[in-house]
Short mmCIF file of C-alpha atoms and ligand atoms in Angstrom, two decimals:
data_model
loop_
_atom_site.label_atom_id
_atom_site.label_comp_id
_atom_site.label_asym_id
_atom_site.label_seq_id
_atom_site.Cartn_x
_atom_site.Cartn_y
_atom_site.Cartn_z
CA MET R 1 0.00 0.00 0.00
CA ASN R 2 1.47 3.34 -1.06
CA LEU R 3 0.15 6.38 0.78
CA GLU R 4 2.39 8.86 -1.06
CA LEU R 5 1.43 10.64 -4.26
CA ASP R 6 3.20 9.16 -7.30
CA GLU R 7 5.65 11.28 -9.29
CA GLU R 8 3.01 12.49 -11.75
CA HIS R 9 0.68 13.75 -9.02
CA GLN R 10 3.60 15.29 -7.11
CA MET R 11 4.61 17.25 -10.20
CA LEU R 12 1.04 18.38 -10.67
CA ARG R 13 0.97 19.53 -7.04
CA GLU R 14 4.21 21.48 -7.43
CA ASN R 15 2.99 23.19 -10.60
CA ILE R 16 -0.37 24.17 -9.15
CA ARG R 17 1.24 25.27 -5.89
CA ARG R 18 3.63 27.59 -7.72
CA PHE R 19 0.79 28.93 -9.85
CA ALA R 20 -1.44 29.47 -6.79
CA GLU R 21 1.27 31.27 -4.84
CA GLU R 22 2.34 33.48 -7.76
CA GLU R 23 -0.94 34.18 -9.54
CA ILE R 24 -3.81 33.63 -7.11
CA GLU R 25 -2.66 34.43 -3.59
CA PRO R 26 -1.67 38.07 -4.27
CA LYS R 27 -5.29 38.87 -5.24
CA ALA R 28 -7.13 36.70 -2.69
CA ALA R 29 -7.44 39.31 0.06
CA HIS R 30 -8.60 41.89 -2.50
CA TYR R 31 -11.42 39.68 -3.74
CA ASP R 32 -12.35 38.76 -0.18
CA ARG R 33 -12.61 42.41 0.79
CA THR R 34 -14.38 43.69 -2.35
CA ARG R 35 -16.57 40.57 -2.74
CA GLU R 36 -16.05 40.81 -6.51
CA PHE R 37 -16.31 37.61 -8.52
CA PRO R 38 -12.68 36.79 -9.45
CA TYR R 39 -13.07 36.55 -13.25
CA GLU R 40 -9.36 37.10 -13.83
CA SER R 41 -8.34 34.28 -11.45
CA VAL R 42 -10.93 31.96 -12.98
CA LYS R 43 -9.53 32.71 -16.46
CA LYS R 44 -6.01 31.89 -15.31
CA CYS R 45 -7.21 28.63 -13.74
CA ALA R 46 -9.03 27.78 -16.98
CA GLU R 47 -5.78 28.17 -18.92
CA LEU R 48 -4.30 25.47 -16.66
CA GLY R 49 -7.27 23.16 -17.22
CA LEU R 50 -8.67 23.61 -13.70
CA MET R 51 -12.26 24.27 -14.80
CA GLY R 52 -12.59 20.76 -16.18
CA VAL R 53 -9.90 18.72 -14.44
CA MET R 54 -11.63 15.34 -14.83
CA ALA R 55 -13.60 16.04 -18.01
CA ASP R 56 -12.85 14.22 -21.24
CA PRO R 57 -10.30 16.12 -23.39
CA ASN R 58 -12.65 15.58 -26.37
CA TYR R 59 -15.02 17.95 -24.56
CA GLY R 60 -12.59 20.60 -23.39
CA GLY R 61 -11.43 18.85 -20.21
CA ALA R 62 -7.97 18.04 -18.87
CA GLY R 63 -8.79 14.31 -18.66
CA LEU R 64 -7.13 13.81 -15.27
CA ASP R 65 -8.29 11.61 -12.36
CA SER R 66 -10.09 12.51 -9.13
CA LEU R 67 -6.87 12.48 -7.15
CA SER R 68 -5.51 15.21 -9.45
CA TYR R 69 -8.74 17.12 -8.90
CA VAL R 70 -8.31 16.87 -5.11
CA VAL R 71 -4.71 18.05 -5.37
CA ALA R 72 -5.80 21.01 -7.53
CA ILE R 73 -8.68 22.10 -5.27
CA GLU R 74 -6.50 21.74 -2.17
CA GLU R 75 -3.70 23.87 -3.59
CA ILE R 76 -6.04 26.60 -4.83
CA SER R 77 -8.08 26.62 -1.59
CA LYS R 78 -4.87 26.87 0.41
CA VAL R 79 -4.55 30.43 -0.87
CA ASP R 80 -8.13 31.29 -1.89
CA ALA R 81 -11.02 29.15 -0.70
CA SER R 82 -13.61 31.19 -2.62
CA LEU R 83 -11.85 30.30 -5.84
CA GLY R 84 -11.64 26.69 -4.61
CA VAL R 85 -15.42 26.38 -4.44
CA ILE R 86 -15.92 28.24 -7.72
CA LEU R 87 -13.78 25.61 -9.44
CA SER R 88 -15.33 22.76 -7.47
CA VAL R 89 -18.87 23.71 -8.48
CA ASN R 90 -17.95 24.05 -12.16
CA ASN R 91 -16.06 20.73 -12.14
CA SER R 92 -18.15 18.52 -9.88
CA LEU R 93 -21.64 19.94 -9.95
CA PHE R 94 -21.94 21.30 -13.48
CA CYS R 95 -19.53 19.45 -15.81
CA HIS R 96 -19.71 16.05 -14.13
CA PRO R 97 -23.47 15.43 -14.44
CA ILE R 98 -23.45 16.63 -18.05
CA GLU R 99 -20.58 14.32 -18.89
CA LYS R 100 -22.19 11.37 -17.09
CA TYR R 101 -25.82 11.79 -18.10
CA GLY R 102 -25.72 14.11 -21.13
CA THR R 103 -26.43 13.32 -24.75
CA GLU R 104 -23.74 13.89 -27.37
CA ASP R 105 -25.35 17.21 -28.32
CA GLN R 106 -25.54 18.33 -24.69
CA LYS R 107 -21.86 17.48 -24.18
CA ARG R 108 -20.80 19.41 -27.29
CA LYS R 109 -22.91 22.42 -26.35
CA TYR R 110 -22.62 22.52 -22.58
CA LEU R 111 -19.67 20.44 -21.45
CA ALA R 112 -17.00 21.59 -23.90
CA PRO R 113 -17.04 25.38 -23.31
CA PHE R 114 -17.55 25.00 -19.55
CA ALA R 115 -14.84 22.38 -18.99
CA ALA R 116 -12.48 24.56 -21.01
CA GLY R 117 -13.46 27.48 -18.79
CA ARG R 118 -14.69 29.74 -21.57
CA LYS R 119 -18.00 29.69 -19.73
CA ILE R 120 -18.97 29.24 -16.07
CA GLY R 121 -21.54 26.81 -14.68
CA ALA R 122 -23.59 26.57 -11.48
CA TYR R 123 -25.78 24.06 -9.66
CA CYS R 124 -29.30 24.86 -8.48
CA LEU R 125 -30.89 22.45 -6.03
CA THR R 126 -31.54 24.37 -2.80
CA GLU R 127 -34.69 26.46 -2.34
CA ALA R 128 -35.77 28.72 0.51
CA ASN R 129 -37.85 25.90 2.02
CA ALA R 130 -35.83 22.93 0.79
CA GLY R 131 -32.21 22.68 1.95
CA SER R 132 -31.22 19.42 3.67
CA ASP R 133 -34.60 18.07 2.60
CA ALA R 134 -33.85 18.56 -1.10
CA GLY R 135 -36.63 16.18 -2.13
CA SER R 136 -39.17 18.79 -1.10
CA ILE R 137 -38.23 21.35 -3.77
CA ARG R 138 -41.17 23.18 -5.34
CA THR R 139 -39.75 24.61 -8.55
CA SER R 140 -42.02 23.17 -11.21
CA ALA R 141 -41.47 22.10 -14.80
CA VAL R 142 -44.50 21.48 -17.01
CA LEU R 143 -44.21 20.14 -20.55
CA GLN R 144 -45.97 22.30 -23.17
CA GLY R 145 -45.36 21.09 -26.71
CA ASP R 146 -41.62 20.87 -27.24
CA ARG R 147 -40.67 23.01 -24.24
CA TRP R 148 -40.70 22.69 -20.48
CA ILE R 149 -42.04 25.75 -18.66
CA LEU R 150 -40.21 26.33 -15.39
CA ASN R 151 -41.34 28.37 -12.39
CA GLY R 152 -39.63 28.75 -9.04
CA ALA R 153 -36.63 30.19 -7.22
CA LYS R 154 -33.28 28.73 -6.16
CA VAL R 155 -31.21 30.24 -3.35
CA PHE R 156 -27.52 30.47 -2.40
CA VAL R 157 -26.38 29.56 -5.90
CA THR R 158 -22.55 29.51 -5.93
CA ASN R 159 -21.19 31.07 -9.17
CA GLY R 160 -24.74 32.31 -9.79
CA ILE R 161 -23.60 35.89 -10.45
CA ALA R 162 -21.31 34.75 -13.25
CA ALA R 163 -22.98 31.59 -14.53
CA ASP R 164 -23.64 31.28 -18.26
CA ALA R 165 -25.75 28.19 -17.59
CA VAL R 166 -26.96 26.15 -14.62
CA VAL R 167 -27.84 22.54 -13.93
CA LEU R 168 -31.19 22.90 -12.18
CA TYR R 169 -33.57 20.50 -10.44
CA ALA R 170 -37.35 20.84 -10.71
CA LYS R 171 -40.47 18.81 -10.00
CA THR R 172 -41.88 17.31 -13.17
CA ASP R 173 -44.32 15.01 -11.41
CA PRO R 174 -45.27 16.30 -7.93
CA ALA R 175 -47.46 13.23 -7.29
CA ALA R 176 -44.55 10.84 -7.81
CA GLY R 177 -42.53 11.94 -4.74
CA SER R 178 -38.87 12.89 -4.72
CA ALA R 179 -37.49 9.59 -6.00
CA LYS R 180 -39.33 9.76 -9.32
CA GLY R 181 -40.85 13.23 -9.45
CA ILE R 182 -37.74 15.38 -9.97
CA SER R 183 -35.92 16.03 -13.25
CA THR R 184 -32.75 17.87 -14.18
CA PHE R 185 -32.48 20.70 -16.71
CA ILE R 186 -29.67 22.67 -18.32
CA ILE R 187 -30.74 26.30 -18.40
CA GLU R 188 -28.93 29.19 -20.04
CA ARG R 189 -28.93 32.60 -18.40
CA THR R 190 -30.27 34.13 -21.64
CA PHE R 191 -33.49 32.09 -21.59
CA PRO R 192 -36.57 34.31 -21.15
CA GLY R 193 -37.83 34.45 -17.55
CA TYR R 194 -34.43 33.67 -16.03
CA SER R 195 -33.25 36.37 -13.65
CA LEU R 196 -30.90 36.94 -10.74
CA GLY R 197 -32.17 37.97 -7.31
CA LYS R 198 -30.23 39.73 -4.60
CA PRO R 199 -26.57 38.68 -4.13
CA GLU R 200 -25.99 37.21 -0.66
CA THR R 201 -23.73 39.03 1.81
CA LYS R 202 -21.77 36.22 3.43
CA MET R 203 -19.49 35.60 6.39
CA GLY R 204 -16.82 33.89 4.27
CA ILE R 205 -15.99 32.73 0.73
CA THR R 206 -17.17 36.23 -0.09
CA SER R 207 -16.26 36.28 -3.79
CA SER R 208 -17.99 33.07 -4.91
CA GLY R 209 -20.95 34.93 -6.42
CA SER R 210 -23.83 33.49 -4.36
CA VAL R 211 -27.21 34.67 -5.55
CA GLU R 212 -30.85 33.72 -5.87
CA ILE R 213 -31.96 32.56 -9.32
CA VAL R 214 -35.58 33.11 -10.27
CA LEU R 215 -37.48 31.38 -13.08
CA GLU R 216 -40.74 32.92 -14.26
CA ASN R 217 -42.45 30.98 -17.03
CA CYS R 218 -38.99 30.13 -18.32
CA PRO R 219 -39.21 28.03 -21.50
CA VAL R 220 -36.57 25.31 -21.65
CA PRO R 221 -36.21 23.27 -24.87
CA LYS R 222 -37.08 19.58 -24.46
CA GLU R 223 -33.56 18.64 -25.49
CA ASN R 224 -32.22 20.42 -22.37
CA LEU R 225 -33.67 17.76 -20.06
CA LEU R 226 -30.63 15.98 -18.60
CA GLY R 227 -30.70 12.23 -18.00
CA GLY R 228 -34.36 11.40 -18.52
CA GLU R 229 -37.60 12.46 -16.88
CA GLY R 230 -37.87 11.53 -13.20
CA GLN R 231 -34.12 10.82 -12.84
CA GLY R 232 -33.32 14.13 -11.14
CA PHE R 233 -33.07 13.04 -7.50
CA LYS R 234 -30.76 10.18 -8.38
CA ILE R 235 -28.59 12.55 -10.44
CA ALA R 236 -28.54 15.14 -7.64
CA LEU R 237 -27.40 12.62 -5.03
CA GLN R 238 -24.82 10.97 -7.28
CA THR R 239 -23.48 14.40 -8.24
CA LEU R 240 -23.17 15.39 -4.59
CA ASP R 241 -21.10 12.26 -3.83
CA GLY R 242 -18.40 13.63 -6.13
CA GLY R 243 -18.99 17.20 -5.01
CA ARG R 244 -18.27 16.22 -1.42
CA ILE R 245 -14.80 15.05 -2.41
CA GLY R 246 -14.26 18.55 -3.83
CA ILE R 247 -15.47 20.22 -0.63
CA ALA R 248 -13.29 17.89 1.47
CA ALA R 249 -10.36 19.06 -0.68
CA GLN R 250 -11.38 22.68 -0.22
CA ALA R 251 -11.52 22.19 3.58
CA LEU R 252 -8.17 20.43 3.48
CA GLY R 253 -6.66 23.37 1.61
CA ILE R 254 -8.03 25.82 4.18
CA ALA R 255 -6.57 23.71 7.02
CA GLN R 256 -3.16 23.36 5.37
CA GLY R 257 -3.06 27.05 4.50
CA ALA R 258 -3.91 28.11 8.06
CA LEU R 259 -1.38 25.64 9.49
CA ASP R 260 1.43 26.86 7.19
CA LYS R 261 0.76 30.44 8.13
CA ALA R 262 0.65 29.62 11.85
CA VAL R 263 3.95 27.70 11.67
CA ARG R 264 5.69 30.59 9.88
CA TYR R 265 4.30 33.21 12.26
CA SER R 266 5.22 31.20 15.36
CA LYS R 267 8.88 31.22 14.28
CA GLU R 268 8.88 34.97 13.67
CA ARG R 269 6.90 36.25 16.64
CA VAL R 270 9.10 36.86 19.66
CA GLN R 271 7.67 37.17 23.17
CA PHE R 272 9.52 36.69 26.45
CA GLY R 273 12.81 36.88 24.51
CA LYS R 274 12.24 33.92 22.16
CA PRO R 275 10.03 32.86 19.27
CA ILE R 276 6.62 31.67 20.46
CA SER R 277 7.32 28.40 18.53
CA GLU R 278 9.62 27.49 21.41
CA GLN R 279 6.68 27.53 23.83
CA GLN R 280 5.26 24.07 24.38
CA ALA R 281 1.69 25.41 24.39
CA ILE R 282 2.19 26.66 20.81
CA GLN R 283 3.98 23.48 19.76
CA TRP R 284 1.09 21.34 20.95
CA MET R 285 -1.39 23.40 19.02
CA LEU R 286 0.72 23.11 15.88
CA ALA R 287 1.15 19.37 16.44
CA ASP R 288 -2.61 18.82 16.71
CA MET R 289 -3.26 21.00 13.67
CA ALA R 290 -0.72 19.07 11.58
CA THR R 291 -1.97 15.66 12.72
CA GLU R 292 -5.61 16.42 11.97
CA THR R 293 -4.79 17.99 8.62
CA ASP R 294 -2.79 14.93 7.64
CA ALA R 295 -5.65 12.62 8.62
CA ALA R 296 -8.08 14.74 6.59
CA ARG R 297 -5.76 14.47 3.60
CA LEU R 298 -5.58 10.68 3.83
CA MET R 299 -9.37 10.40 4.02
CA THR R 300 -9.86 12.75 1.10
CA TYR R 301 -7.30 10.89 -1.02
CA ARG R 302 -8.99 7.60 -0.11
CA ALA R 303 -12.35 8.86 -1.35
CA ALA R 304 -10.76 10.06 -4.61
CA TYR R 305 -8.90 6.77 -4.95
CA ALA R 306 -12.14 4.80 -4.54
CA LYS R 307 -13.79 6.94 -7.22
CA ASP R 308 -10.82 6.54 -9.57
CA ASN R 309 -10.96 2.77 -9.07
CA LYS R 310 -14.67 2.68 -9.93
CA GLU R 311 -15.53 1.49 -6.42
CA ARG R 312 -18.52 2.81 -4.48
CA TYR R 313 -17.48 5.97 -2.69
CA THR R 314 -20.60 7.50 -1.12
CA LEU R 315 -19.45 6.53 2.39
CA GLU R 316 -15.81 7.56 1.85
CA ALA R 317 -16.85 10.92 0.34
CA SER R 318 -19.20 11.69 3.24
CA MET R 319 -16.62 10.70 5.84
CA ALA R 320 -13.92 12.79 4.15
CA LYS R 321 -16.23 15.80 3.83
CA LEU R 322 -17.42 15.53 7.44
CA PHE R 323 -13.95 15.11 8.90
CA ALA R 324 -12.05 17.55 6.70
CA SER R 325 -14.62 20.31 7.21
CA GLU R 326 -14.54 19.95 10.98
CA VAL R 327 -10.73 19.84 10.89
CA ALA R 328 -10.63 23.03 8.79
CA ASN R 329 -12.67 24.80 11.46
CA ARG R 330 -10.56 23.53 14.36
CA VAL R 331 -7.29 24.31 12.59
CA ALA R 332 -8.34 27.81 11.52
CA TYR R 333 -9.53 28.48 15.09
CA LYS R 334 -6.15 27.46 16.50
CA ALA R 335 -4.29 29.42 13.81
CA ILE R 336 -5.94 32.58 15.13
CA GLN R 337 -4.85 31.59 18.63
CA VAL R 338 -1.24 31.22 17.46
CA PHE R 339 -1.39 34.69 15.87
CA GLY R 340 -2.90 36.16 19.06
CA GLY R 341 -4.45 39.61 18.52
CA TYR R 342 -3.05 39.82 15.00
CA GLY R 343 -5.02 36.72 14.10
CA TYR R 344 -8.17 38.73 14.64
CA ILE R 345 -7.10 41.56 12.36
CA ALA R 346 -8.11 41.51 8.69
CA GLU R 347 -4.66 42.57 7.48
CA TYR R 348 -3.38 39.17 8.55
CA PRO R 349 -4.59 36.17 6.58
CA VAL R 350 -5.87 33.73 9.17
CA GLU R 351 -9.14 35.49 9.97
CA ARG R 352 -10.15 34.93 6.30
CA TYR R 353 -9.35 31.22 6.70
CA TYR R 354 -11.48 31.10 9.84
CA ARG R 355 -14.46 32.71 8.07
CA ASP R 356 -14.00 30.59 4.94
CA ALA R 357 -13.76 27.33 6.90
CA ARG R 358 -17.24 27.68 8.40
CA ILE R 359 -19.20 27.04 5.20
CA THR R 360 -17.50 23.69 4.56
CA GLU R 361 -19.59 22.19 7.37
CA ILE R 362 -22.78 23.47 5.77
CA TYR R 363 -22.95 23.21 1.98
CA GLU R 364 -23.21 20.04 -0.10
CA GLY R 365 -24.81 18.46 2.96
CA THR R 366 -24.36 19.72 6.53
CA SER R 367 -22.29 17.76 9.03
CA GLU R 368 -25.55 16.36 10.41
CA ILE R 369 -26.56 15.13 6.96
CA GLN R 370 -23.11 13.56 6.46
CA ARG R 371 -23.53 11.70 9.77
CA MET R 372 -26.93 10.46 8.56
CA VAL R 373 -25.39 9.22 5.29
CA ILE R 374 -22.53 7.53 7.14
CA ALA R 375 -24.85 5.90 9.69
CA ALA R 376 -27.21 4.67 6.96
CA ASN R 377 -24.26 3.08 5.15
CA ILE R 378 -22.79 1.34 8.17
CA LEU R 379 -26.17 0.13 9.46
CA LYS R 380 -27.51 -1.36 6.22
CA GLY R 381 -26.34 -4.89 5.61
C1 FAD A 1 -22.52 30.03 0.78
C2 FAD A 1 -23.46 28.95 0.35
C3 FAD A 1 -23.31 28.40 -0.91
C4 FAD A 1 -24.20 27.42 -1.35
N1 FAD A 1 -24.13 26.95 -2.65
C5 FAD A 1 -25.15 26.19 -3.13
C6 FAD A 1 -25.23 25.88 -4.53
O1 FAD A 1 -24.36 26.26 -5.33
N2 FAD A 1 -26.29 25.15 -4.97
C7 FAD A 1 -27.25 24.69 -4.13
O2 FAD A 1 -28.19 24.03 -4.60
N3 FAD A 1 -27.19 24.95 -2.80
C8 FAD A 1 -26.18 25.70 -2.30
N4 FAD A 1 -26.13 26.01 -0.95
C9 FAD A 1 -27.16 25.48 -0.06
C10 FAD A 1 -26.62 24.50 0.97
O3 FAD A 1 -26.33 23.27 0.36
C11 FAD A 1 -27.69 24.40 2.06
O4 FAD A 1 -27.63 25.62 2.79
C12 FAD A 1 -27.48 23.22 2.98
O5 FAD A 1 -27.73 22.03 2.29
C13 FAD A 1 -28.36 23.28 4.23
O6 FAD A 1 -29.68 23.59 3.91
P1 FAD A 1 -30.43 24.78 4.71
O7 FAD A 1 -29.53 25.95 4.66
O8 FAD A 1 -31.80 24.91 4.17
O9 FAD A 1 -30.49 24.28 6.21
P2 FAD A 1 -31.60 23.31 6.86
O10 FAD A 1 -31.79 22.12 5.99
O11 FAD A 1 -32.80 24.12 7.20
O12 FAD A 1 -30.87 22.86 8.18
C14 FAD A 1 -30.85 23.65 9.37
C15 FAD A 1 -30.20 22.80 10.46
O13 FAD A 1 -30.99 21.62 10.70
C16 FAD A 1 -30.19 20.46 10.52
N5 FAD A 1 -31.02 19.39 9.98
C17 FAD A 1 -31.87 19.44 8.92
N6 FAD A 1 -32.44 18.26 8.71
C18 FAD A 1 -31.95 17.42 9.67
C19 FAD A 1 -32.14 16.05 9.98
N7 FAD A 1 -32.96 15.28 9.28
N8 FAD A 1 -31.47 15.54 11.03
C20 FAD A 1 -30.62 16.31 11.77
N9 FAD A 1 -30.39 17.61 11.52
C21 FAD A 1 -31.04 18.15 10.48
C22 FAD A 1 -29.08 20.90 9.58
O14 FAD A 1 -27.96 20.03 9.65
C23 FAD A 1 -28.81 22.29 10.08
O15 FAD A 1 -27.99 22.22 11.22
C24 FAD A 1 -25.21 26.95 -0.47
C25 FAD A 1 -25.33 27.48 0.81
C26 FAD A 1 -24.49 28.49 1.21
C27 FAD A 1 -24.67 29.10 2.58
#
């Protein structure tokens, strides 16, 4: 059993790390402060293939494996967690379902430009009254001739501000219940009746363009139904399995970034005549932070490895997401403690990590929902 990255993945890590430190990190605090969507950073990531890491090269993707994807999201999130989730949503929640369930025409039209990063995608499942209980969505889709007419509103849509198209879930047969009554649609922002609501003002990941998306009698061509009528809930859950690996990687990046910054600061900050890194209290914090981050990395790699080996990975993805997100919060909390008062000041980076870490326990299934998924898996059989 080899727990180290092979040479190919190590090289990928080094390249993305250099890119992230040189091209992304210098702008991260600016985007956090201004809350602007980081179009320029997204464009640079697209040039490296990071908008479609796992997508087929015939459709604009980089054709790499899930482990490469994890490495990429970790390295980017280490310096800019908002950008980490922007990439993760485009890769896992937009491109993946189109590649897996799309027709040839859908892949040519919607996978290729989005995986290449010429366009940006988003994922619309959550509604004001349907979050964890996604099966209770109310957005409706009614077939009229050769078009579906959609009505409803989706909230908290990551990338929503910038999205050229969204993968959206709607009820096509309310009487059939969630398992059979939901279908998936690809909707372009230029379709009539599609509009953006108020952008959300958030605690962290401030530049990820979260917004409400409203559909008012929005006509969607029949050929934009993704994966067959009534297949939507299955597609949503399967998509989230992969998405959770991306969020675990984002959380891992936040943890590693906060740890690195705390280690560096502890060697520079002198109190009582010596660097605080020589105080055992600080050393123990750093030791716990490093140990937990390492464990989160192993779990996240394991989930990616299971996916790459075509094994079932629902359980591994949930465990990795649950653990890594809680680790990111604990590590960012301790990083502030290591920085003392400066950790609380926006000029120093760790308060951004602390704010950014919080969301990883909430989206793509809260920690409570992950525990439900894990328990259901270990209790069945
Ligand atoms: C910044 C941000 C970005 C997001 N991006 C997207 C996106 O791009 N696309 C998208 O579709 N959604 C997105 N979401 C939505 C996100 O996935 C939901 O917020 C999340 O799933 C939780 O739903 P909720 O907010 O309605 O909370 P609720 O479901 O109302 O949960 C409230 C609390 O109750 C707990 N709870 C609920 N049900 C149970 C249960 N059965 N057992 C135990 N505890 C339970 C929850 O764990 C939580 O603690 C985003 C959210 C945010 C904040």
